[in-house]
Coordinates of C-alpha atoms in Angstrom, one line a residue:
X10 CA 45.1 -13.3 -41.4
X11 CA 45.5 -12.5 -37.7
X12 CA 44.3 -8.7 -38.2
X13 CA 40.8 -10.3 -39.9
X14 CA 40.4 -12.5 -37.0
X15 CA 41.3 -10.3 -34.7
X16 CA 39.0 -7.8 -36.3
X17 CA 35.6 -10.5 -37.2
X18 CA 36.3 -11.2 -32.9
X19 CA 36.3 -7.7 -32.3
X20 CA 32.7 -6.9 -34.2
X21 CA 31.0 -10.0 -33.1
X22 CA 31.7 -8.9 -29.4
X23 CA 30.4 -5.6 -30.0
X24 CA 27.4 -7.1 -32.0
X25 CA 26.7 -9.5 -28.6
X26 CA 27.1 -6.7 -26.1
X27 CA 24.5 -4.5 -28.4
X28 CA 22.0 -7.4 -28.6
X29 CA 22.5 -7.8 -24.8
X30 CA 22.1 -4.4 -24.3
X31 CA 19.0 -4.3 -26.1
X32 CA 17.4 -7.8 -24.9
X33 CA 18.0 -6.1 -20.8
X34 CA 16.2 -2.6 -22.2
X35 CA 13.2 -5.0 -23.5
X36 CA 13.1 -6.9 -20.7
X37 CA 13.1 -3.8 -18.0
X38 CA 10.7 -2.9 -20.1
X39 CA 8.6 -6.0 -19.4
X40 CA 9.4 -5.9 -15.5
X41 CA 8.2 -2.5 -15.2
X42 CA 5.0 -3.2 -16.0
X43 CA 2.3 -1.5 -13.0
X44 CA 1.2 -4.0 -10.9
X45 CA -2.3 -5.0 -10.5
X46 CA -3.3 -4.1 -6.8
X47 CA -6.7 -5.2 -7.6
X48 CA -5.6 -9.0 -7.5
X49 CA -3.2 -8.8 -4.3
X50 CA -4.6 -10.5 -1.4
X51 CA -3.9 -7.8 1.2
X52 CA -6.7 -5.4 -1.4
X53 CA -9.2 -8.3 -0.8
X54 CA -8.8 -8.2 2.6
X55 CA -9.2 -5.0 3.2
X56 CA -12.5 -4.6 0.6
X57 CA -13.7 -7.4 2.5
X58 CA -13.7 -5.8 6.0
X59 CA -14.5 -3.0 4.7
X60 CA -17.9 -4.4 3.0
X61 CA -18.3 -5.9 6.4
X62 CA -19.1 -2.3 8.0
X63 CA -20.7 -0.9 5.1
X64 CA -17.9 1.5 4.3
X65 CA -17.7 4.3 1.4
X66 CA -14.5 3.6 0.6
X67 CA -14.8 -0.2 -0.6
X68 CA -13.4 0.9 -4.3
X69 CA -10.7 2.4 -2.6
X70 CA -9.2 -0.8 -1.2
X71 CA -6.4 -1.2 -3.4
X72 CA -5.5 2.1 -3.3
X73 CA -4.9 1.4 0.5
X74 CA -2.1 -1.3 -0.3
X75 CA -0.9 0.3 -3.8
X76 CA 0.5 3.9 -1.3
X77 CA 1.4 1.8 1.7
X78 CA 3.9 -0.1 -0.6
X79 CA 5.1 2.7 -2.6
X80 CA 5.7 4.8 0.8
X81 CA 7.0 1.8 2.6
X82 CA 4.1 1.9 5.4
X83 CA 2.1 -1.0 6.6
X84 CA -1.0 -2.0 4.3
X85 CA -2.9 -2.5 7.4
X86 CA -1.8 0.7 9.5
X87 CA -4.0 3.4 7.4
X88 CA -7.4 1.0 7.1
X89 CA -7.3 0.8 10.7
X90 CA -7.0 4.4 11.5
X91 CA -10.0 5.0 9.3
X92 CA -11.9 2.2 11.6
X93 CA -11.0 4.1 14.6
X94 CA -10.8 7.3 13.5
X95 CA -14.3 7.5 11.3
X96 CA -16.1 4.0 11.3
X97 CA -14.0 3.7 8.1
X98 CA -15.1 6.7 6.7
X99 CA -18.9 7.1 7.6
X100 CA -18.5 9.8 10.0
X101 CA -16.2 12.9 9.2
X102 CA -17.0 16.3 7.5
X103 CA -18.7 16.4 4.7
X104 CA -16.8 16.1 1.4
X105 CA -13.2 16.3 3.4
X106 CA -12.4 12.8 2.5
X107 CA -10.9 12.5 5.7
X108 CA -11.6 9.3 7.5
X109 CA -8.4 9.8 9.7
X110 CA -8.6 12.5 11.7
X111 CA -6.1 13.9 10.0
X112 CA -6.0 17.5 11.3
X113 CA -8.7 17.2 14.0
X114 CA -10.7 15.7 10.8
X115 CA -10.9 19.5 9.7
X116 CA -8.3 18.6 6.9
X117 CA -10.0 18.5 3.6
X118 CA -8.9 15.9 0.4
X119 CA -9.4 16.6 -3.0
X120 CA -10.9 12.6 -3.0
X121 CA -10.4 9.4 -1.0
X122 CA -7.3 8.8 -3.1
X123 CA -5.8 11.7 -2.4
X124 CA -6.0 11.6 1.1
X125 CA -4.8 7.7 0.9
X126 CA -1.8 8.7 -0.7
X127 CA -1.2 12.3 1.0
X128 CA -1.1 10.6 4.3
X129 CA 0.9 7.3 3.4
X130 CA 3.7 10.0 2.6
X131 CA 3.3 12.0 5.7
X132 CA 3.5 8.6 7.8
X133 CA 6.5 7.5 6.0
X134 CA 8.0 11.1 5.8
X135 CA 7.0 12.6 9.7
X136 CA 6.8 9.1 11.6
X137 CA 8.8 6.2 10.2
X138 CA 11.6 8.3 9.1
X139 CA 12.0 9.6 12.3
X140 CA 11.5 6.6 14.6
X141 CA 8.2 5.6 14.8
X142 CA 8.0 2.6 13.2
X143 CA 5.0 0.9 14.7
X144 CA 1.3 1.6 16.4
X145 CA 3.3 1.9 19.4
X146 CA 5.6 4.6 18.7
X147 CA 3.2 6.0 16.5
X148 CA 0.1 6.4 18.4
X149 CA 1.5 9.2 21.3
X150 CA 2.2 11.4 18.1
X151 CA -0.9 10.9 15.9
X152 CA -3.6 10.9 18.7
X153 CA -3.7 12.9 22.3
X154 CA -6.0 9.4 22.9
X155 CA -3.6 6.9 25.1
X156 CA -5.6 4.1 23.6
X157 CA -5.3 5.1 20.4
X158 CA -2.6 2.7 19.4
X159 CA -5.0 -0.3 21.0
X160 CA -7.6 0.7 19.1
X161 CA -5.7 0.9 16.0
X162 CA -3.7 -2.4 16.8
X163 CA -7.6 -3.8 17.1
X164 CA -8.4 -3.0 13.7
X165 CA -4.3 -4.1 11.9
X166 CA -5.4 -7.4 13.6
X167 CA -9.0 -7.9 11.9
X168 CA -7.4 -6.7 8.4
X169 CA -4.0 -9.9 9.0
X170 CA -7.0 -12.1 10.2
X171 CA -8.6 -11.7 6.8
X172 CA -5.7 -11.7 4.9
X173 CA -4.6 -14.9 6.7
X174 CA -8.1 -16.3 5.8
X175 CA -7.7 -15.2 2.0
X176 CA -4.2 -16.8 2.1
X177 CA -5.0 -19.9 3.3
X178 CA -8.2 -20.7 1.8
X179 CA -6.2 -19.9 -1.7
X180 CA -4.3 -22.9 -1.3
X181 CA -6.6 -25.6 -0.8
X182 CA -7.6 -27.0 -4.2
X183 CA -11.0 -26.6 -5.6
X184 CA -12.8 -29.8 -6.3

């Protein structure tokens, strides 16, 4: 009697620990799920600025916020180059898809995405990673330009602003 009970305790444990197992694979499953940068406030914000000076790469505003998170980088750091660097991306070479002056500007891309995510990894991997963790630190290495990191400060200010605006305005109830 004590070996069956022993034995019905022993399988019912290892059923349990199976179905757990199994509910945690479903349910990483479910939590893994790509999030939709479209929706994120911070994309608005910056399609919204960058409708405001008639930029080319409006359809590429979520891929702005969707590499600065995956490379740990500011949403707002890579925008603002492009407003300083290229009027956000109306004046570079031709079909480099450089709108940072990455390289002098003489850097080509493959596409606007490309270059987004190429250079959200080189500011993670050859800046932050090595000390420069803000405009500040970062501007004397990006940019010969001592007002470089002003300008671009400018620009990470107009992109919170927006977000700010977004934010706020999102919690006021519609009547």
């Amino acid at each position: 009697l004590i070996i069956l009970i022993l034995a019905s305790t022993f399988i019912a444990q290892k059923a349990y620990a199976e179905e757990v197992r199994s509910s945690s694979a479903r349910l990483a499953n479910i939590i893994t799920v790509e999030k939709d940068y479209d929706l994120d406030f911070r994309t608005k914000a910056v399609r919204n600025i960058f409708e405001k000076y008639n930029s080319p790469l409006v359809e590429e505003a979520a891929s702005y916020v969707k590499y600065a998170d995956e490379f740990g980088v500011d949403w707002k750091l890579l925008p603002s180059i492009a407003g300083l660097e290229s009027t956000f991306g109306k004046f570079l070479m031709p079909g480099s898809y450089n709108a940072y002056g990455w390289g002098g500007g003489r850097i080509y891309f493959e596409s606007w995405e490309d270059g987004i995510r190429v250079i959200n990894k080189a500011l993670r991997e050859n800046y932050i990673d090595r000390g420069a963790t803000d405009v500040w630190s970062i501007g004397p290495i990006y940019a010969e330009s001592p007002t470089w990191s002003i300008r671009v400060n400018y620009f990470m200010k107009v992109f919170d602003q927006e977000y700010k605006r977004l934010t706020v305005f999102s919690l006021i109830p519609s009547i």
